[in-house]
Short mmCIF file of N, CA and C in Angstrom, two decimals:
data_model
loop_
_atom_site.label_atom_id
_atom_site.label_comp_id
_atom_site.label_asym_id
_atom_site.label_seq_id
_atom_site.Cartn_x
_atom_site.Cartn_y
_atom_site.Cartn_z
N UNK V 655 61.92 81.97 106.92
CA UNK V 655 62.92 82.65 106.10
C UNK V 655 64.23 82.78 106.87
N UNK V 656 65.30 82.49 106.17
CA UNK V 656 66.63 82.61 106.78
C UNK V 656 67.23 83.95 106.39
N UNK V 657 67.68 84.69 107.37
CA UNK V 657 68.31 85.98 107.11
C UNK V 657 69.83 85.81 107.11
N UNK V 658 70.48 86.49 106.19
CA UNK V 658 71.93 86.48 106.13
C UNK V 658 72.46 87.59 107.02
N UNK V 659 73.58 87.31 107.70
CA UNK V 659 74.19 88.30 108.58
C UNK V 659 75.70 88.24 108.42
N UNK V 660 76.33 89.38 108.51
CA UNK V 660 77.79 89.44 108.48
C UNK V 660 78.31 88.93 109.83
N UNK V 661 79.14 87.90 109.79
CA UNK V 661 79.66 87.32 111.03
C UNK V 661 81.13 87.67 111.27
N UNK V 662 81.82 88.17 110.23
CA UNK V 662 83.23 88.53 110.40
C UNK V 662 83.65 89.50 109.31
N UNK V 663 84.54 90.40 109.67
CA UNK V 663 85.18 91.30 108.72
C UNK V 663 86.68 91.14 108.92
N UNK V 664 87.37 90.74 107.86
CA UNK V 664 88.80 90.49 107.95
C UNK V 664 89.54 91.77 107.58
N UNK V 665 89.94 92.51 108.57
CA UNK V 665 90.58 93.80 108.33
C UNK V 665 92.10 93.72 108.34
N UNK V 666 92.66 92.71 108.95
CA UNK V 666 94.11 92.55 108.97
C UNK V 666 94.53 91.78 107.73
N UNK V 667 95.69 92.06 107.23
CA UNK V 667 96.18 91.29 106.09
C UNK V 667 96.44 92.13 104.86
N UNK V 668 95.50 92.14 103.93
CA UNK V 668 95.72 92.82 102.65
C UNK V 668 95.80 94.33 102.82
N UNK V 669 96.66 94.93 101.99
CA UNK V 669 96.86 96.38 102.03
C UNK V 669 96.06 97.12 100.95
N UNK V 670 95.49 96.35 100.02
CA UNK V 670 94.67 96.94 98.95
C UNK V 670 93.42 96.09 98.76
N UNK V 671 92.61 96.44 97.79
CA UNK V 671 91.34 95.78 97.54
C UNK V 671 91.50 94.28 97.31
N UNK V 672 90.62 93.51 97.91
CA UNK V 672 90.58 92.06 97.71
C UNK V 672 89.84 91.78 96.41
N UNK V 673 90.42 90.94 95.56
CA UNK V 673 89.83 90.63 94.25
C UNK V 673 88.99 89.37 94.26
N UNK V 674 89.41 88.35 95.01
CA UNK V 674 88.73 87.06 94.93
C UNK V 674 88.96 86.29 96.21
N UNK V 675 88.04 85.42 96.56
CA UNK V 675 88.19 84.50 97.69
C UNK V 675 87.80 83.10 97.24
N UNK V 676 88.31 82.08 97.95
CA UNK V 676 88.02 80.69 97.60
C UNK V 676 88.09 79.84 98.87
N UNK V 677 87.01 79.10 99.14
CA UNK V 677 87.01 78.16 100.27
C UNK V 677 87.75 76.89 99.89
N UNK V 678 88.51 76.34 100.83
CA UNK V 678 89.14 75.03 100.64
C UNK V 678 88.07 73.95 100.78
N UNK V 679 88.29 72.79 100.17
CA UNK V 679 87.32 71.70 100.27
C UNK V 679 87.00 71.30 101.71
N UNK V 680 87.95 71.48 102.63
CA UNK V 680 87.72 71.11 104.03
C UNK V 680 86.70 72.03 104.70
N UNK V 681 86.49 73.23 104.14
CA UNK V 681 85.51 74.17 104.68
C UNK V 681 86.00 75.05 105.81
N UNK V 682 87.23 74.83 106.27
CA UNK V 682 87.73 75.66 107.38
C UNK V 682 88.83 76.63 106.96
N UNK V 683 89.27 76.56 105.70
CA UNK V 683 90.30 77.46 105.20
C UNK V 683 89.73 78.31 104.07
N UNK V 684 90.10 79.57 104.08
CA UNK V 684 89.67 80.52 103.06
C UNK V 684 90.92 81.18 102.48
N UNK V 685 91.02 81.22 101.16
CA UNK V 685 92.12 81.93 100.50
C UNK V 685 91.56 83.22 99.92
N UNK V 686 92.35 84.29 99.99
CA UNK V 686 91.97 85.58 99.41
C UNK V 686 93.14 86.10 98.60
N UNK V 687 92.85 86.93 97.59
CA UNK V 687 93.93 87.54 96.82
C UNK V 687 93.58 89.01 96.59
N UNK V 688 94.61 89.79 96.29
CA UNK V 688 94.44 91.24 96.32
C UNK V 688 95.27 91.97 95.28
N UNK V 689 94.86 93.23 95.07
CA UNK V 689 95.65 94.16 94.26
C UNK V 689 97.03 94.41 94.87
N UNK V 690 97.23 94.05 96.15
CA UNK V 690 98.52 94.30 96.79
C UNK V 690 99.59 93.27 96.38
N UNK V 691 99.23 92.30 95.52
CA UNK V 691 100.19 91.32 95.02
C UNK V 691 100.34 90.09 95.89
N UNK V 692 99.47 89.92 96.88
CA UNK V 692 99.57 88.77 97.76
C UNK V 692 98.28 87.95 97.74
N UNK V 693 98.43 86.71 98.18
CA UNK V 693 97.28 85.87 98.52
C UNK V 693 97.46 85.51 99.98
N UNK V 694 96.36 85.32 100.68
CA UNK V 694 96.44 84.98 102.10
C UNK V 694 95.55 83.78 102.39
N UNK V 695 96.00 82.99 103.34
CA UNK V 695 95.25 81.83 103.78
C UNK V 695 94.75 82.10 105.19
N UNK V 696 93.44 81.94 105.37
CA UNK V 696 92.77 82.20 106.65
C UNK V 696 92.15 80.91 107.17
N UNK V 697 92.29 80.66 108.47
CA UNK V 697 91.62 79.53 109.10
C UNK V 697 90.44 80.06 109.90
N UNK V 698 89.30 79.40 109.76
CA UNK V 698 88.11 79.78 110.50
C UNK V 698 87.79 78.71 111.54
N UNK V 699 87.83 79.10 112.79
CA UNK V 699 87.44 78.21 113.88
C UNK V 699 86.45 78.94 114.76
N UNK V 700 85.28 78.35 114.92
CA UNK V 700 84.21 78.93 115.75
C UNK V 700 83.90 80.37 115.34
N UNK V 701 83.93 80.63 114.05
CA UNK V 701 83.59 81.95 113.53
C UNK V 701 84.69 82.98 113.63
N UNK V 702 85.87 82.58 114.10
CA UNK V 702 87.01 83.49 114.23
C UNK V 702 88.03 83.14 113.15
N UNK V 703 88.45 84.14 112.38
CA UNK V 703 89.40 83.95 111.30
C UNK V 703 90.80 84.38 111.73
N UNK V 704 91.78 83.52 111.48
CA UNK V 704 93.19 83.84 111.74
C UNK V 704 93.97 83.65 110.45
N UNK V 705 94.88 84.59 110.17
CA UNK V 705 95.71 84.48 108.98
C UNK V 705 96.84 83.50 109.25
N UNK V 706 96.88 82.42 108.44
CA UNK V 706 97.92 81.41 108.59
C UNK V 706 99.16 81.72 107.76
N UNK V 707 98.94 82.31 106.58
CA UNK V 707 100.07 82.50 105.67
C UNK V 707 99.77 83.62 104.69
N UNK V 708 100.84 84.31 104.30
CA UNK V 708 100.79 85.29 103.21
C UNK V 708 101.63 84.71 102.08
N UNK V 709 101.00 84.49 100.93
CA UNK V 709 101.69 83.92 99.77
C UNK V 709 102.18 85.06 98.90
N UNK V 710 103.49 85.23 98.82
CA UNK V 710 104.09 86.35 98.11
C UNK V 710 104.98 85.87 96.99
N UNK V 711 105.00 86.63 95.90
CA UNK V 711 105.86 86.28 94.78
C UNK V 711 105.44 86.95 93.48
N UNK V 712 104.15 87.20 93.31
CA UNK V 712 103.69 87.90 92.11
C UNK V 712 104.29 89.31 92.08
N UNK V 713 104.56 89.80 90.86
CA UNK V 713 105.15 91.14 90.70
C UNK V 713 104.16 92.26 90.99
N UNK V 714 102.87 91.98 90.81
CA UNK V 714 101.84 92.99 91.07
C UNK V 714 100.53 92.26 91.35
N UNK V 715 99.40 92.86 91.03
CA UNK V 715 98.10 92.35 91.49
C UNK V 715 97.87 90.88 91.19
N UNK V 716 97.28 90.19 92.17
CA UNK V 716 96.86 88.81 92.01
C UNK V 716 95.38 88.86 91.65
N UNK V 717 95.05 88.28 90.50
CA UNK V 717 93.69 88.41 89.97
C UNK V 717 92.75 87.31 90.43
N UNK V 718 93.28 86.12 90.74
CA UNK V 718 92.42 85.02 91.17
C UNK V 718 93.19 84.06 92.06
N UNK V 719 92.43 83.36 92.89
CA UNK V 719 92.98 82.33 93.76
C UNK V 719 91.97 81.19 93.79
N UNK V 720 92.48 79.94 93.82
CA UNK V 720 91.57 78.79 93.83
C UNK V 720 92.23 77.59 94.49
N UNK V 721 91.46 76.85 95.27
CA UNK V 721 91.91 75.62 95.90
C UNK V 721 91.68 74.44 94.96
N UNK V 722 92.60 73.50 94.97
CA UNK V 722 92.41 72.26 94.23
C UNK V 722 91.36 71.41 94.94
N UNK V 723 90.72 70.47 94.21
CA UNK V 723 89.70 69.65 94.84
C UNK V 723 90.23 68.76 95.97
N UNK V 724 91.52 68.42 95.92
CA UNK V 724 92.12 67.62 96.98
C UNK V 724 92.45 68.45 98.21
N UNK V 725 92.50 69.78 98.03
CA UNK V 725 92.91 70.66 99.12
C UNK V 725 94.42 70.69 99.31
N UNK V 726 95.15 70.00 98.45
CA UNK V 726 96.61 69.94 98.58
C UNK V 726 97.33 71.11 97.91
N UNK V 727 96.60 71.85 97.03
CA UNK V 727 97.23 72.93 96.29
C UNK V 727 96.33 74.16 96.28
N UNK V 728 96.98 75.31 96.22
CA UNK V 728 96.32 76.59 95.98
C UNK V 728 96.98 77.18 94.75
N UNK V 729 96.19 77.69 93.82
CA UNK V 729 96.75 78.33 92.63
C UNK V 729 96.41 79.81 92.67
N UNK V 730 97.33 80.62 92.14
CA UNK V 730 97.10 82.05 91.98
C UNK V 730 97.52 82.45 90.57
N UNK V 731 96.95 83.54 90.08
CA UNK V 731 97.36 84.08 88.79
C UNK V 731 97.32 85.59 88.86
N UNK V 732 98.00 86.24 87.91
CA UNK V 732 98.06 87.68 88.03
C UNK V 732 98.39 88.45 86.79
N UNK V 733 98.49 89.72 87.03
CA UNK V 733 98.80 90.68 85.98
C UNK V 733 100.20 90.47 85.41
N UNK V 734 101.06 89.81 86.18
CA UNK V 734 102.44 89.57 85.74
C UNK V 734 102.55 88.40 84.76
N UNK V 735 101.41 87.92 84.24
CA UNK V 735 101.35 86.87 83.21
C UNK V 735 101.70 85.49 83.74
N UNK V 736 101.69 85.31 85.05
CA UNK V 736 102.12 84.04 85.63
C UNK V 736 100.98 83.33 86.36
N UNK V 737 101.18 82.02 86.48
CA UNK V 737 100.33 81.16 87.30
C UNK V 737 101.25 80.50 88.32
N UNK V 738 100.88 80.60 89.59
CA UNK V 738 101.65 79.99 90.66
C UNK V 738 100.83 78.85 91.25
N UNK V 739 101.49 77.74 91.54
CA UNK V 739 100.88 76.63 92.26
C UNK V 739 101.63 76.50 93.58
N UNK V 740 100.88 76.53 94.67
CA UNK V 740 101.43 76.44 96.03
C UNK V 740 101.00 75.11 96.62
N UNK V 741 101.92 74.38 97.24
CA UNK V 741 101.57 73.13 97.90
C UNK V 741 101.26 73.41 99.36
N UNK V 742 100.11 72.91 99.79
CA UNK V 742 99.66 73.11 101.17
C UNK V 742 99.94 71.85 101.97
N UNK V 743 100.73 71.99 103.03
CA UNK V 743 101.04 70.84 103.87
C UNK V 743 101.20 71.29 105.31
N UNK V 744 100.34 70.79 106.18
CA UNK V 744 100.40 71.11 107.61
C UNK V 744 100.47 72.62 107.87
N UNK V 745 99.61 73.36 107.24
CA UNK V 745 99.51 74.82 107.40
C UNK V 745 100.76 75.56 106.94
N UNK V 746 101.60 74.89 106.13
CA UNK V 746 102.75 75.54 105.49
C UNK V 746 102.48 75.53 103.99
N UNK V 747 102.89 76.59 103.31
CA UNK V 747 102.61 76.74 101.88
C UNK V 747 103.92 77.02 101.16
N UNK V 748 104.30 76.07 100.29
CA UNK V 748 105.54 76.18 99.53
C UNK V 748 105.21 76.31 98.05
N UNK V 749 106.04 77.06 97.32
CA UNK V 749 105.84 77.18 95.88
C UNK V 749 106.16 75.84 95.23
N UNK V 750 105.18 75.29 94.53
CA UNK V 750 105.38 74.05 93.79
C UNK V 750 105.77 74.34 92.34
N UNK V 751 105.27 75.46 91.79
CA UNK V 751 105.58 75.80 90.40
C UNK V 751 105.21 77.25 90.12
N UNK V 752 105.96 77.85 89.22
CA UNK V 752 105.63 79.15 88.65
C UNK V 752 105.67 78.96 87.14
N UNK V 753 104.53 79.19 86.50
CA UNK V 753 104.42 78.98 85.06
C UNK V 753 104.27 80.33 84.35
N UNK V 754 105.07 80.50 83.29
CA UNK V 754 105.03 81.72 82.49
C UNK V 754 104.66 81.36 81.05
N UNK V 755 103.54 80.68 80.87
CA UNK V 755 103.18 80.22 79.54
C UNK V 755 102.21 81.16 78.81
N UNK V 756 101.70 82.18 79.48
CA UNK V 756 100.81 83.15 78.84
C UNK V 756 101.60 84.37 78.39
N UNK V 757 101.08 85.05 77.37
CA UNK V 757 101.72 86.24 76.84
C UNK V 757 101.09 87.54 77.31
N UNK V 758 100.10 87.45 78.19
CA UNK V 758 99.42 88.64 78.72
C UNK V 758 98.89 88.30 80.11
N UNK V 759 98.25 89.30 80.75
CA UNK V 759 97.67 89.09 82.08
C UNK V 759 96.87 87.79 82.13
N UNK V 760 97.02 87.06 83.22
CA UNK V 760 96.19 85.87 83.43
C UNK V 760 94.99 86.31 84.26
N UNK V 761 93.83 86.20 83.67
CA UNK V 761 92.61 86.75 84.23
C UNK V 761 91.95 85.83 85.26
N UNK V 762 92.01 84.51 85.03
CA UNK V 762 91.29 83.60 85.91
C UNK V 762 91.91 82.21 85.88
N UNK V 763 91.64 81.45 86.94
CA UNK V 763 92.06 80.06 87.04
C UNK V 763 90.92 79.26 87.63
N UNK V 764 90.87 77.99 87.28
CA UNK V 764 89.86 77.10 87.85
C UNK V 764 90.40 75.67 87.83
N UNK V 765 90.14 74.93 88.90
CA UNK V 765 90.55 73.54 88.99
C UNK V 765 89.46 72.64 88.42
N UNK V 766 89.87 71.52 87.87
CA UNK V 766 88.93 70.46 87.49
C UNK V 766 88.16 70.06 88.76
N UNK V 767 86.88 69.69 88.64
CA UNK V 767 86.10 69.40 89.85
C UNK V 767 86.56 68.19 90.67
N UNK V 768 87.27 67.24 90.07
CA UNK V 768 87.69 66.06 90.83
C UNK V 768 89.18 65.76 90.75
N UNK V 769 89.89 66.35 89.81
CA UNK V 769 91.32 66.06 89.64
C UNK V 769 92.14 67.33 89.85
N UNK V 770 93.41 67.13 90.21
CA UNK V 770 94.31 68.27 90.37
C UNK V 770 94.85 68.70 89.00
N UNK V 771 93.93 69.18 88.17
CA UNK V 771 94.23 69.71 86.84
C UNK V 771 93.70 71.14 86.83
N UNK V 772 94.54 72.07 86.39
CA UNK V 772 94.23 73.49 86.47
C UNK V 772 94.05 74.07 85.07
N UNK V 773 93.10 74.97 84.92
CA UNK V 773 92.92 75.71 83.66
C UNK V 773 93.12 77.19 83.96
N UNK V 774 93.79 77.90 83.06
CA UNK V 774 93.99 79.34 83.21
C UNK V 774 93.53 80.05 81.95
N UNK V 775 93.01 81.26 82.13
CA UNK V 775 92.52 82.07 81.01
C UNK V 775 93.24 83.40 81.03
N UNK V 776 93.63 83.86 79.83
CA UNK V 776 94.45 85.06 79.73
C UNK V 776 93.93 86.04 78.70
N UNK V 777 94.36 87.28 78.85
CA UNK V 777 94.08 88.31 77.84
C UNK V 777 94.80 88.03 76.53
N UNK V 778 95.67 87.01 76.49
CA UNK V 778 96.31 86.63 75.22
C UNK V 778 95.38 85.75 74.36
N UNK V 779 94.11 85.64 74.78
CA UNK V 779 93.08 84.90 74.06
C UNK V 779 93.28 83.38 74.10
N UNK V 780 94.03 82.89 75.09
CA UNK V 780 94.24 81.45 75.19
C UNK V 780 93.83 80.92 76.55
N UNK V 781 93.56 79.63 76.56
CA UNK V 781 93.35 78.87 77.79
C UNK V 781 94.49 77.88 77.86
N UNK V 782 95.03 77.69 79.06
CA UNK V 782 96.09 76.71 79.26
C UNK V 782 95.59 75.64 80.23
N UNK V 783 95.88 74.40 79.93
CA UNK V 783 95.58 73.29 80.81
C UNK V 783 96.90 72.89 81.47
N UNK V 784 96.93 72.95 82.78
CA UNK V 784 98.16 72.74 83.54
C UNK V 784 98.01 71.47 84.38
N UNK V 785 98.98 70.57 84.25
CA UNK V 785 98.94 69.30 84.97
C UNK V 785 100.25 69.06 85.71
N UNK V 786 100.17 68.17 86.68
CA UNK V 786 101.36 67.78 87.42
C UNK V 786 102.03 66.63 86.70
N UNK V 787 103.36 66.72 86.57
CA UNK V 787 104.16 65.70 85.91
C UNK V 787 105.27 65.32 86.89
N UNK V 788 105.02 64.32 87.73
CA UNK V 788 105.96 64.00 88.81
C UNK V 788 105.93 65.13 89.83
N UNK V 789 107.10 65.71 90.10
CA UNK V 789 107.17 66.85 91.02
C UNK V 789 107.00 68.19 90.30
N UNK V 790 106.93 68.15 88.98
CA UNK V 790 106.84 69.38 88.19
C UNK V 790 105.41 69.62 87.72
N UNK V 791 105.12 70.85 87.37
CA UNK V 791 103.85 71.23 86.76
C UNK V 791 104.18 71.77 85.38
N UNK V 792 103.31 71.48 84.40
CA UNK V 792 103.59 71.91 83.03
C UNK V 792 102.30 72.25 82.31
N UNK V 793 102.43 73.02 81.27
CA UNK V 793 101.29 73.31 80.39
C UNK V 793 101.12 72.10 79.49
N UNK V 794 100.01 71.38 79.67
CA UNK V 794 99.76 70.16 78.89
C UNK V 794 99.03 70.44 77.59
N UNK V 795 98.31 71.57 77.53
CA UNK V 795 97.57 71.91 76.32
C UNK V 795 97.29 73.40 76.29
N UNK V 796 97.22 73.94 75.08
CA UNK V 796 96.82 75.33 74.86
C UNK V 796 95.59 75.31 73.98
N UNK V 797 94.54 75.95 74.45
CA UNK V 797 93.30 76.02 73.70
C UNK V 797 93.15 77.42 73.11
N UNK V 798 93.01 77.48 71.78
CA UNK V 798 92.88 78.74 71.08
C UNK V 798 91.51 78.80 70.41
N UNK V 799 91.11 79.96 70.02
CA UNK V 799 89.84 80.09 69.32
C UNK V 799 89.10 81.36 69.68
N UNK V 800 89.43 81.92 70.82
CA UNK V 800 88.82 83.19 71.20
C UNK V 800 89.54 84.33 70.51
N UNK V 801 88.83 85.39 70.23
CA UNK V 801 89.44 86.56 69.61
C UNK V 801 89.04 87.80 70.39
N UNK V 802 90.02 88.46 70.96
CA UNK V 802 89.85 89.72 71.67
C UNK V 802 89.05 89.56 72.95
N UNK V 803 89.19 90.55 73.82
CA UNK V 803 88.47 90.53 75.08
C UNK V 803 87.16 91.23 74.88
#
């Protein structure tokens, strides 16, 4: 039997409760997001975590964070009705896009398992499919059909 053990507690960084975490495809980077309105990128080497970047820009709580399957992008969404796409390059993170296509809090985001295509879900009862168009990101489709939370 294999026993699980806590190997690290990340106490530096977020100022409020952490809402979600997501491992990068490479397995050595971890993204976290929080009620404090930030997302953070952590590198794990030999069981030691170091904060590489604090991703700031949301007006308030960040509800979800997710790595793209390529590891080239990190997406965040939040209570401010926005979806942010951050480009990851050489441990630097730049805003690639900020999308305001939802009419209410964006509750969750998820990447397609093999392509850099993002889906977002909102309290406005819609799903948005977000794709890259050259250097820009856009809402390629809106899926409706859900009623109420």
